[in-house]
Amino acid sequence: MSVLNKKTVEDLDVAGKRVLVRCDFNVPLDNGVITSDKRIVSSLPTIEYLVKNNAKVILCSHLGRPVAGEFDPQFSLAPVAKRLSELLGKEVKMAADVVGESARALANTLQEGDVMLLENVRFEKGETKNNEELSKQFAALADLYVNDAFGSAHRAHSSTTGVTAYLPSACGYLIQKEISFMGSALENPRRPLAAILGGAKVSDKIGVIENLIDKVDTLIIGGGMAYTFMAAMGYHIGTSICENDKIELAKSMMEKAKAKGVKFLLPVDNKVGKAYAADTENMIVDSKDMPDGWMGLDIGPETQKLFADALVGAGTVIWNGPMGVSEWENFAAGTIAVATAVANSGAVSIIGGGDSAAAVKKLGFADKMSHISTGGGASLEFLEGKELPGIAAINEK
Ligand code: AMP
């Protein structure tokens, strides 16, 4: 089953229909004030399409982690309705509950082009349990269902998955973009396909490495996780972060890469520090001569060049995880160099969510990438080759 074949909002006949849209309005709040409306802004294309095409739009989302089964004003979506009204230039009617009397009454009075928002879906006990009864109650509000919450697509919840059993479904523009970039990269990439993986731990990325090793032409490992691989090669790694129980696994992955003809690159030099601290004394050392008592906190200049050269001519680059402790200026150069190389490679560039997405944005490279995934956990699971329940459940064309 290909994720590239899922119905999109444009495949639905939405005029005059009530369309339930699962959005990701999980916005940061400070005392009820939205501190970033990015997620609301990102949801506009799907909502505006539906309004323009005369749908009756019923939006829903989770917000934070309220105690399930209780209304808690701290986690109310009312501030989102207000902000969304401003952005759309029309009133977004706020329901006082999720699938109760208020939601049903409002849904029944919607006119074509109207927009309403349900309360936080996690106020309902059954939501995170993918409860069948709740799924039916969501479905009873609408005629059609659209999922546009990629960041929640790896969770089988009532509003992301269960509801699809009872309504025709499609994905919105946000999910469509995620699956078209990441799905194409995994199923039918422009080659050569290179993956750059970094971040602290091998254990967090085992699934990604195992899935990608069967698909990539080049696999580049940097960041803290590289030291487990260097230990597997028999190098001294000083006090660098290392997962001793993953050394055998690292060995077998390198053997697999070799057997498959995958070009496999590790750092050849490192910026090491005396301690795990932003202003620690530091120097550049070869990977073969790591001194005792020092830890690798970034890739070195030779490695920056090696990795950048490996990306020249790539058709597609997938990047997940920083090359060092990029939060600290002294150890950010490797991540900046890789971001620059990815941006200049001319390849289709896909940045997995979480830390690498944040690093790319903070360093000012966001516009230069083809796609920055919006879902941390969801994009990792996608790259692991796992079926995301919220996407699997969407009807195919
Ligand atoms: P992840 O969430 O797995 O992408 O890991 C990101 C984290 O890895 C960041 O907080 C980095 O500070 C950390 N990290 C990257 N390189 C190193 C390193 N060489 N040693 C320790 N931590 C690192």
XYZ file of C-alpha atoms and ligand atoms in Angstrom:
420
model
C 0.000 0.000 0.000
C 1.477 3.317 -1.032
C 1.016 6.471 1.004
C 1.332 8.367 -2.258
C -2.120 7.200 -3.297
C -4.180 8.725 -0.482
C -7.198 10.874 -1.262
C -6.696 14.573 -0.695
C -9.211 17.225 0.190
C -9.504 18.031 -3.514
C -10.806 14.512 -4.204
C -13.876 15.127 -2.025
C -17.106 16.775 -3.122
C -17.383 19.149 -0.175
C -20.019 21.678 -1.286
C -22.854 21.850 1.223
C -21.310 19.022 3.270
C -20.275 19.112 6.912
C -16.550 18.371 6.918
C -14.804 17.411 10.151
C -11.144 18.477 9.957
C -8.578 17.173 12.458
C -6.053 20.007 12.791
C -2.933 20.432 14.876
C -3.742 23.477 16.991
C -1.443 22.339 19.787
C -0.063 25.880 20.134
C 2.186 27.196 22.897
C 0.167 29.201 25.426
C 1.270 31.550 28.167
C -1.570 32.350 30.548
C -4.130 31.863 27.809
C -2.153 33.948 25.286
C -0.909 32.192 22.134
C 2.854 32.790 21.912
C 3.234 31.355 18.385
C 0.369 30.998 15.910
C 2.492 29.117 13.389
C 0.419 25.965 13.591
C -2.796 27.921 13.089
C -1.341 29.735 10.088
C -0.127 26.410 8.631
C -3.659 25.022 8.764
C -5.135 27.878 6.714
C -4.732 26.409 3.198
C -6.983 23.429 3.964
C -9.544 25.507 5.866
C -9.636 28.225 3.216
C -10.055 25.632 0.463
C -13.062 24.187 2.285
C -14.610 27.608 2.923
C -14.128 28.636 -0.696
C -15.743 25.426 -1.847
C -18.828 25.971 0.304
C -18.242 23.286 2.905
C -19.592 23.556 6.451
C -16.336 23.311 8.329
C -16.030 21.645 11.734
C -12.502 21.856 13.108
C -11.060 19.831 15.967
C -7.684 19.420 17.659
C -5.973 18.451 20.866
C -4.141 20.989 23.013
C -1.634 19.908 25.632
C -2.315 17.055 27.997
C -5.399 17.806 30.061
C -6.786 15.203 32.453
C -8.978 13.064 30.204
C -12.692 13.252 30.866
C -12.707 16.781 32.290
C -13.181 20.254 30.898
C -10.215 22.382 31.984
C -10.278 26.057 30.901
C -6.475 26.085 30.868
C -6.555 23.705 27.883
C -9.540 25.256 26.107
C -9.196 25.918 22.373
C -11.116 29.215 22.715
C -7.951 31.339 22.165
C -7.373 29.402 18.924
C -10.912 30.153 17.696
C -10.263 33.841 18.344
C -6.935 33.887 16.489
C -8.292 31.808 13.636
C -11.237 34.221 13.278
C -8.754 37.064 12.832
C -6.682 35.128 10.300
C -9.686 33.966 8.258
C -11.457 37.285 8.492
C -14.637 35.549 9.580
C -16.084 34.297 12.837
C -15.052 30.838 13.969
C -17.830 29.606 16.241
C -16.525 27.950 19.389
C -18.373 24.933 20.775
C -18.546 24.574 24.538
C -17.865 20.839 24.341
C -16.346 18.188 22.065
C -19.206 16.000 20.868
C -21.933 17.122 23.279
C -25.075 19.198 22.962
C -23.282 22.437 22.136
C -21.150 20.874 19.372
C -24.156 19.087 17.841
C -26.351 22.194 17.936
C -23.684 24.373 16.331
C -22.885 21.756 13.677
C -26.572 21.584 12.735
C -26.882 25.334 12.226
C -23.776 25.731 10.062
C -24.320 27.410 6.709
C -22.104 26.841 3.660
C -18.713 28.473 4.248
C -19.197 28.649 8.027
C -16.433 27.483 10.344
C -16.709 26.140 13.883
C -14.225 24.634 16.334
C -14.886 21.803 18.786
C -13.355 21.887 22.248
C -10.075 20.074 22.965
C -10.626 16.464 21.858
C -8.604 15.263 24.852
C -11.344 16.487 27.182
C -13.060 13.255 26.087
C -11.895 10.171 27.950
C -12.060 7.928 24.903
C -9.909 10.093 22.588
C -6.457 8.643 23.261
C -7.952 5.139 23.590
C -9.369 5.314 20.075
C -12.732 4.572 21.668
C -15.333 3.320 19.199
C -18.274 5.145 20.758
C -16.421 8.479 20.685
C -15.320 7.839 17.084
C -18.998 7.363 16.161
C -19.916 10.578 17.963
C -17.292 12.500 15.980
C -18.600 10.937 12.780
C -22.208 11.841 13.638
C -21.279 15.531 13.519
C -20.172 15.428 9.884
C -20.526 13.947 6.403
C -16.824 13.862 5.495
C -13.517 13.705 7.374
C -10.194 15.371 6.592
C -7.003 14.744 8.570
C -4.467 17.576 8.505
C -2.661 16.882 11.793
C 0.594 15.200 10.758
C 2.135 15.613 14.217
C -0.614 13.362 15.632
C -0.789 10.893 12.742
C 1.411 8.334 14.523
C -1.218 8.009 17.253
C -4.307 5.877 16.765
C -6.807 8.120 18.513
C -10.535 8.575 17.908
C -10.159 11.925 16.135
C -7.158 10.804 14.038
C -8.037 7.216 13.218
C -11.219 5.753 14.738
C -13.517 8.262 13.058
C -12.381 7.176 9.573
C -14.306 3.911 9.970
C -17.565 5.865 9.727
C -16.903 8.685 7.232
C -15.313 9.035 3.791
C -11.845 10.456 4.437
C -9.016 12.398 2.838
C -5.867 14.205 3.903
C -5.488 17.979 4.015
C -2.702 19.963 2.354
C -0.293 19.691 5.300
C -0.379 15.903 5.441
C -0.360 15.748 1.665
C 2.923 17.711 1.599
C 4.467 15.498 4.278
C 3.596 12.306 2.456
C 4.499 13.567 -0.944
C 8.021 14.586 0.163
C 8.804 11.855 2.653
C 6.821 9.158 0.887
C 8.554 9.900 -2.427
C 11.961 9.969 -0.732
C 11.377 6.497 0.667
C 9.396 4.892 -2.143
C 10.720 6.459 -5.299
C 13.525 8.953 -4.592
C 15.462 11.038 -7.034
C 18.859 9.313 -6.748
C 21.459 9.257 -5.412
C 19.669 9.240 -2.056
C 21.753 10.352 0.913
C 20.763 10.313 4.569
C 22.521 12.251 7.312
C 21.749 11.146 10.820
C 22.917 12.791 14.003
C 21.704 13.588 17.472
C 22.567 12.141 20.811
C 21.674 8.485 20.713
C 21.900 5.503 18.392
C 19.064 3.913 20.332
C 16.640 6.663 19.239
C 17.502 6.163 15.576
C 17.947 2.389 15.249
C 14.631 2.019 13.424
C 15.528 4.857 11.049
C 18.984 3.442 10.282
C 17.589 -0.038 9.703
C 14.926 1.235 7.323
C 17.177 3.645 5.451
C 20.104 1.278 5.004
C 17.992 -0.691 2.516
C 17.134 2.425 0.540
C 20.032 4.911 0.553
C 23.125 5.198 -1.614
C 25.013 7.151 1.063
C 24.623 7.066 4.846
C 26.360 9.726 6.906
C 26.493 9.513 10.686
C 27.518 12.440 12.886
C 26.602 13.853 16.278
C 26.810 11.972 19.555
C 25.643 8.736 17.961
C 28.763 8.574 15.777
C 30.903 7.668 18.814
C 29.145 4.333 19.332
C 30.022 3.538 15.703
C 33.622 4.696 16.221
C 33.858 2.474 19.300
C 32.582 -0.375 17.119
C 35.490 0.294 14.761
C 37.865 -0.102 17.673
C 38.729 3.598 18.020
C 39.335 5.231 21.389
C 36.583 7.738 21.960
C 37.682 9.333 25.245
C 34.704 10.363 27.334
C 32.401 10.841 24.323
C 28.802 9.750 24.673
C 28.607 6.023 23.848
C 25.979 3.334 24.169
C 27.995 0.242 25.015
C 25.027 -2.047 24.562
C 24.632 -0.822 20.971
C 28.227 -1.386 19.821
C 27.481 -4.833 18.370
C 24.455 -3.439 16.577
C 26.554 -0.590 15.186
C 29.026 -3.186 13.884
C 26.323 -5.191 12.178
C 24.860 -2.071 10.599
C 28.237 -1.127 9.158
C 28.627 -4.672 7.808
C 25.178 -4.470 6.252
C 26.021 -1.138 4.635
C 29.176 -2.645 3.185
C 27.363 -5.722 1.891
C 24.772 -3.517 0.192
C 27.341 -1.215 -1.361
C 26.109 1.774 0.648
C 28.714 4.505 1.057
C 28.977 4.846 4.854
C 30.687 7.889 6.376
C 31.700 8.669 9.950
C 33.555 11.727 11.292
C 37.297 11.683 10.527
C 37.973 14.512 12.965
C 36.137 16.025 15.925
C 35.899 19.107 18.055
C 36.417 17.730 21.528
C 35.840 19.349 24.905
C 37.142 18.673 28.381
C 33.662 18.624 29.861
C 30.031 18.669 28.744
C 29.739 22.456 28.971
C 29.165 25.324 26.516
C 32.427 27.123 27.337
C 34.633 24.106 27.973
C 38.217 24.123 26.680
C 38.219 22.604 23.188
C 40.416 21.446 20.313
C 40.270 19.555 17.028
C 41.490 15.945 16.954
C 41.509 13.096 14.443
C 39.032 10.316 15.070
C 41.965 7.897 15.251
C 43.701 9.924 17.997
C 41.025 10.853 20.493
C 42.810 11.676 23.725
C 41.700 10.277 27.079
C 39.603 12.651 29.155
C 38.100 14.562 26.187
C 34.702 14.163 24.618
C 33.553 14.701 21.027
C 31.013 17.509 20.950
C 31.002 18.362 17.238
C 32.381 17.111 13.931
C 35.683 18.704 12.888
C 36.547 20.780 9.777
C 37.824 17.812 7.710
C 34.586 16.009 8.408
C 32.542 19.057 7.437
C 34.274 18.934 4.064
C 33.949 15.153 3.739
C 30.217 15.260 4.450
C 29.624 18.291 2.206
C 31.511 16.629 -0.680
C 29.415 13.493 -0.233
C 26.277 15.526 -0.849
C 27.445 17.031 -4.128
C 25.291 15.576 -6.893
C 22.792 13.988 -4.516
C 19.253 13.771 -5.880
C 17.605 13.582 -2.472
C 18.941 14.270 1.010
C 17.171 13.245 4.212
C 18.576 14.826 7.366
C 17.669 14.060 10.947
C 19.658 15.122 13.999
C 22.397 17.717 14.664
C 26.098 16.993 14.053
C 27.080 18.154 17.528
C 25.794 20.065 20.505
C 24.518 22.767 18.174
C 22.738 24.591 21.003
C 26.239 25.773 22.038
C 27.975 28.251 19.747
C 31.384 26.574 20.187
C 29.981 23.272 18.923
C 27.508 24.451 16.277
C 29.885 24.755 13.304
C 29.412 21.162 12.120
C 25.638 21.453 12.055
C 25.850 24.831 10.280
C 28.237 23.363 7.694
C 25.931 20.433 7.015
C 22.897 22.740 6.806
C 24.803 24.845 4.273
C 25.843 21.785 2.292
C 22.294 20.416 2.231
C 20.927 23.806 1.196
C 23.491 24.126 -1.619
C 23.332 20.533 -2.813
C 20.562 21.143 -5.322
C 18.978 17.952 -4.019
C 15.424 17.552 -2.812
C 16.126 18.233 0.858
C 13.971 16.800 3.613
C 14.503 17.675 7.233
C 13.050 15.292 9.797
C 11.172 17.010 12.602
C 12.317 17.731 16.129
C 15.832 18.979 16.854
C 17.127 19.095 13.281
C 14.096 21.083 12.130
C 14.601 23.492 15.030
C 18.332 23.792 14.260
C 17.702 24.486 10.569
C 15.165 27.190 11.425
C 17.313 28.782 14.107
C 20.316 28.877 11.799
C 18.260 30.603 9.097
C 18.189 27.807 6.501
C 14.459 27.090 6.580
C 13.701 28.665 3.178
C 16.496 26.736 1.511
C 15.102 23.299 2.301
C 12.493 21.572 0.134
C 10.598 20.250 3.123
C 10.855 20.567 6.892
C 8.638 18.021 8.552
C 6.246 19.413 11.142
C 6.008 16.252 13.222
C 8.857 15.152 15.493
C 7.683 11.693 16.545
C 5.549 11.234 13.447
C 8.379 12.013 11.038
C 10.762 9.634 12.847
C 8.194 6.851 12.625
C 7.644 7.663 8.959
C 11.397 7.398 8.314
C 11.422 4.125 10.249
C 9.068 2.817 7.584
C 6.250 2.366 10.078
C 2.682 2.721 8.993
C 1.222 5.820 10.701
C -2.314 4.908 11.770
C -3.708 8.380 11.037
C -2.426 8.163 7.451
C -3.053 4.463 6.869
C -6.705 5.035 7.772
C -7.284 7.635 5.039
C -9.119 6.372 1.950
C -7.118 5.704 -1.192
C -7.917 7.292 -4.532
P 18.158 14.060 18.872
O 16.998 14.539 19.699
O 18.392 12.601 18.959
O 18.125 14.569 17.454
O 19.440 14.661 19.561
C 19.645 16.021 19.665
C 20.564 16.270 20.791
O 21.792 15.580 20.576
C 20.898 17.730 20.945
O 20.387 18.191 22.149
C 22.413 17.741 20.945
O 22.934 18.571 21.951
C 22.795 16.305 21.232
N 24.126 15.964 20.717
C 24.543 16.061 19.447
N 25.841 15.715 19.350
C 26.257 15.392 20.594
C 27.494 14.958 21.126
N 28.574 14.795 20.348
N 27.546 14.694 22.438
C 26.469 14.870 23.226
N 25.275 15.270 22.774
C 25.164 15.537 21.464
